């Protein structure tokens, strides 16, 4: 599995109802996309939940890398880049992903990107992050929780979906979830 996210920072006076409409209209197009775990159509408004910017920032969990490749090489991504520009697409190798059967009830998301110190004990970090990810869904109220790492920039990601917005930490970005595309069942 891999996780993927790109983000568009929009002007402070941008009419975010345009993004809401785009999510409403385009969101269902990825429902059941091959190799997709889920796609969370995310947005943030400047000043809401501590966000410094207006953002459109979808987050993906891919069951297989071919799904990410097929999406990025397909017409939907071409249309997106035609409308918003060519984004930097961040990817992470998944350490653990936990998904509740109630995932469709999610309305909010949080994401943290944290630096991994040079020569850090990766196996220990992986165990701790995996345990926290499992606990977030089992007892922490998250409807989905994903952790992973990226060994080019040596960062790790923590991503969760929620019914209600949780308290956000200093390194955390919170989002509204406009649509959730899920894997074929």
GROMACS .gro file of C-alpha atoms in nm:
model
  185
    1UNK     CA    1   0.000   0.000   0.000
    2UNK     CA    2   0.098   0.359  -0.052
    3UNK     CA    3  -0.054   0.690   0.055
    4UNK     CA    4  -0.055   0.995  -0.169
    5UNK     CA    5  -0.151   1.360  -0.130
    6UNK     CA    6  -0.120   1.676  -0.332
    7UNK     CA    7  -0.233   2.016  -0.217
    8UNK     CA    8  -0.330   2.340  -0.386
    9UNK     CA    9  -0.295   2.659  -0.181
   10UNK     CA   10  -0.563   2.900  -0.298
   11UNK     CA   11  -0.578   3.280  -0.255
   12UNK     CA   12  -0.711   3.413   0.076
   13UNK     CA   13  -1.016   3.561  -0.101
   14UNK     CA   14  -1.082   3.250  -0.312
   15UNK     CA   15  -1.449   3.148  -0.324
   16UNK     CA   16  -1.425   2.806  -0.157
   17UNK     CA   17  -1.777   2.720  -0.275
   18UNK     CA   18  -1.605   2.650  -0.610
   19UNK     CA   19  -1.405   2.373  -0.440
   20UNK     CA   20  -1.715   2.245  -0.259
   21UNK     CA   21  -1.898   2.224  -0.594
   22UNK     CA   22  -1.600   2.054  -0.761
   23UNK     CA   23  -1.588   1.793  -0.485
   24UNK     CA   24  -1.965   1.735  -0.507
   25UNK     CA   25  -1.956   1.700  -0.887
   26UNK     CA   26  -1.627   1.514  -0.936
   27UNK     CA   27  -1.607   1.311  -0.614
   28UNK     CA   28  -1.825   1.019  -0.721
   29UNK     CA   29  -1.613   0.967  -1.034
   30UNK     CA   30  -1.349   0.782  -0.830
   31UNK     CA   31  -1.593   0.562  -0.637
   32UNK     CA   32  -1.473   0.205  -0.697
   33UNK     CA   33  -1.156   0.310  -0.884
   34UNK     CA   34  -0.928   0.003  -0.931
   35UNK     CA   35  -0.673  -0.052  -0.651
   36UNK     CA   36  -0.814   0.236  -0.442
   37UNK     CA   37  -0.842   0.193  -0.067
   38UNK     CA   38  -1.002   0.535  -0.031
   39UNK     CA   39  -0.981   0.891  -0.159
   40UNK     CA   40  -1.068   1.166   0.088
   41UNK     CA   41  -1.166   1.486  -0.093
   42UNK     CA   42  -1.034   1.744   0.153
   43UNK     CA   43  -1.053   2.121   0.184
   44UNK     CA   44  -0.958   2.376   0.446
   45UNK     CA   45  -1.064   2.735   0.483
   46UNK     CA   46  -0.824   3.001   0.601
   47UNK     CA   47  -0.874   3.058   0.974
   48UNK     CA   48  -1.089   2.748   1.026
   49UNK     CA   49  -0.939   2.483   1.258
   50UNK     CA   50  -0.622   2.693   1.267
   51UNK     CA   51  -0.558   2.667   0.892
   52UNK     CA   52  -0.330   2.940   0.760
   53UNK     CA   53  -0.453   2.896   0.400
   54UNK     CA   54  -0.742   2.800   0.179
   55UNK     CA   55  -0.656   2.449   0.059
   56UNK     CA   56  -0.779   2.178  -0.172
   57UNK     CA   57  -0.581   1.868  -0.071
   58UNK     CA   58  -0.712   1.519  -0.156
   59UNK     CA   59  -0.556   1.225   0.029
   60UNK     CA   60  -0.543   0.873  -0.117
   61UNK     CA   61  -0.478   0.530   0.022
   62UNK     CA   62  -0.388   0.294  -0.263
   63UNK     CA   63  -0.403  -0.084  -0.219
   64UNK     CA   64  -0.150  -0.124  -0.500
   65UNK     CA   65   0.090   0.128  -0.660
   66UNK     CA   66  -0.065   0.059  -1.001
   67UNK     CA   67  -0.377   0.242  -0.885
   68UNK     CA   68  -0.180   0.559  -0.815
   69UNK     CA   69  -0.002   0.530  -1.150
   70UNK     CA   70  -0.328   0.471  -1.339
   71UNK     CA   71  -0.487   0.772  -1.169
   72UNK     CA   72  -0.192   1.007  -1.223
   73UNK     CA   73  -0.166   0.903  -1.591
   74UNK     CA   74  -0.541   0.929  -1.648
   75UNK     CA   75  -0.782   1.192  -1.775
   76UNK     CA   76  -0.910   1.295  -1.429
   77UNK     CA   77  -0.567   1.406  -1.311
   78UNK     CA   78  -0.502   1.576  -1.647
   79UNK     CA   79  -0.824   1.776  -1.602
   80UNK     CA   80  -0.727   1.865  -1.243
   81UNK     CA   81  -0.383   1.991  -1.345
   82UNK     CA   82  -0.543   2.187  -1.629
   83UNK     CA   83  -0.761   2.367  -1.375
   84UNK     CA   84  -0.518   2.414  -1.084
   85UNK     CA   85  -0.162   2.356  -1.210
   86UNK     CA   86   0.099   2.086  -1.172
   87UNK     CA   87   0.126   1.987  -0.803
   88UNK     CA   88   0.399   1.817  -0.609
   89UNK     CA   89   0.254   1.474  -0.526
   90UNK     CA   90   0.372   1.342  -0.190
   91UNK     CA   91   0.378   0.965  -0.138
   92UNK     CA   92   0.442   0.749   0.166
   93UNK     CA   93   0.509   0.378   0.210
   94UNK     CA   94   0.242   0.248   0.448
   95UNK     CA   95   0.345   0.111   0.784
   96UNK     CA   96  -0.013   0.050   0.898
   97UNK     CA   97  -0.366   0.135   0.787
   98UNK     CA   98  -0.673   0.071   1.001
   99UNK     CA   99  -1.020   0.130   0.861
  100UNK     CA  100  -1.343   0.110   1.059
  101UNK     CA  101  -1.654  -0.040   0.900
  102UNK     CA  102  -1.813   0.301   0.980
  103UNK     CA  103  -1.567   0.495   0.761
  104UNK     CA  104  -1.851   0.642   0.552
  105UNK     CA  105  -1.958   0.849   0.857
  106UNK     CA  106  -1.633   1.052   0.843
  107UNK     CA  107  -1.671   1.430   0.802
  108UNK     CA  108  -1.324   1.559   0.896
  109UNK     CA  109  -0.960   1.463   0.856
  110UNK     CA  110  -0.629   1.544   1.018
  111UNK     CA  111  -0.279   1.505   0.882
  112UNK     CA  112   0.064   1.544   1.038
  113UNK     CA  113   0.395   1.527   0.854
  114UNK     CA  114   0.683   1.480   1.096
  115UNK     CA  115   1.056   1.471   1.034
  116UNK     CA  116   1.251   1.153   1.110
  117UNK     CA  117   1.585   1.230   1.270
  118UNK     CA  118   1.898   1.095   1.097
  119UNK     CA  119   1.987   0.742   1.209
  120UNK     CA  120   1.664   0.715   1.409
  121UNK     CA  121   1.565   0.357   1.501
  122UNK     CA  122   1.314   0.305   1.219
  123UNK     CA  123   1.192  -0.033   1.343
  124UNK     CA  124   1.105   0.119   1.682
  125UNK     CA  125   0.935   0.419   1.523
  126UNK     CA  126   0.738   0.186   1.295
  127UNK     CA  127   0.620  -0.025   1.591
  128UNK     CA  128   0.513   0.282   1.790
  129UNK     CA  129   0.337   0.448   1.495
  130UNK     CA  130   0.162   0.122   1.402
  131UNK     CA  131   0.039   0.071   1.759
  132UNK     CA  132  -0.090   0.429   1.774
  133UNK     CA  133  -0.265   0.388   1.438
  134UNK     CA  134  -0.437   0.071   1.558
  135UNK     CA  135  -0.541   0.238   1.887
  136UNK     CA  136  -0.678   0.546   1.707
  137UNK     CA  137  -0.943   0.330   1.539
  138UNK     CA  138  -0.993   0.074   1.816
  139UNK     CA  139  -1.038   0.319   2.104
  140UNK     CA  140  -0.955   0.671   1.986
  141UNK     CA  141  -1.261   0.749   1.780
  142UNK     CA  142  -1.092   0.764   1.439
  143UNK     CA  143  -1.283   0.602   1.153
  144UNK     CA  144  -0.960   0.545   0.960
  145UNK     CA  145  -0.597   0.591   1.054
  146UNK     CA  146  -0.290   0.561   0.833
  147UNK     CA  147   0.080   0.592   0.915
  148UNK     CA  148   0.374   0.564   0.683
  149UNK     CA  149   0.709   0.707   0.588
  150UNK     CA  150   0.890   0.862   0.296
  151UNK     CA  151   1.263   0.778   0.278
  152UNK     CA  152   1.371   1.053   0.036
  153UNK     CA  153   1.289   1.339   0.273
  154UNK     CA  154   1.281   1.113   0.583
  155UNK     CA  155   0.937   1.215   0.695
  156UNK     CA  156   0.648   1.019   0.837
  157UNK     CA  157   0.278   1.084   0.796
  158UNK     CA  158  -0.014   1.037   1.035
  159UNK     CA  159  -0.354   1.068   0.870
  160UNK     CA  160  -0.696   1.008   1.027
  161UNK     CA  161  -1.062   1.043   0.937
  162UNK     CA  162  -1.312   1.153   1.205
  163UNK     CA  163  -1.686   1.204   1.267
  164UNK     CA  164  -1.611   1.527   1.457
  165UNK     CA  165  -1.302   1.743   1.445
  166UNK     CA  166  -1.058   1.646   1.722
  167UNK     CA  167  -0.827   1.879   1.908
  168UNK     CA  168  -0.544   1.965   1.670
  169UNK     CA  169  -0.176   1.972   1.761
  170UNK     CA  170   0.087   2.221   1.648
  171UNK     CA  171   0.203   2.017   1.345
  172UNK     CA  172  -0.146   1.907   1.243
  173UNK     CA  173  -0.352   2.024   0.946
  174UNK     CA  174  -0.728   1.973   0.979
  175UNK     CA  175  -0.965   1.947   0.684
  176UNK     CA  176  -1.331   1.917   0.596
  177UNK     CA  177  -1.415   1.595   0.414
  178UNK     CA  178  -1.640   1.672   0.119
  179UNK     CA  179  -1.662   1.323  -0.031
  180UNK     CA  180  -1.511   0.983   0.037
  181UNK     CA  181  -1.451   0.747  -0.255
  182UNK     CA  182  -1.411   0.387  -0.145
  183UNK     CA  183  -1.279   0.067  -0.300
  184UNK     CA  184  -1.505  -0.167  -0.486
  185UNK     CA  185  -1.648  -0.431  -0.259
   0.00000   0.00000   0.00000
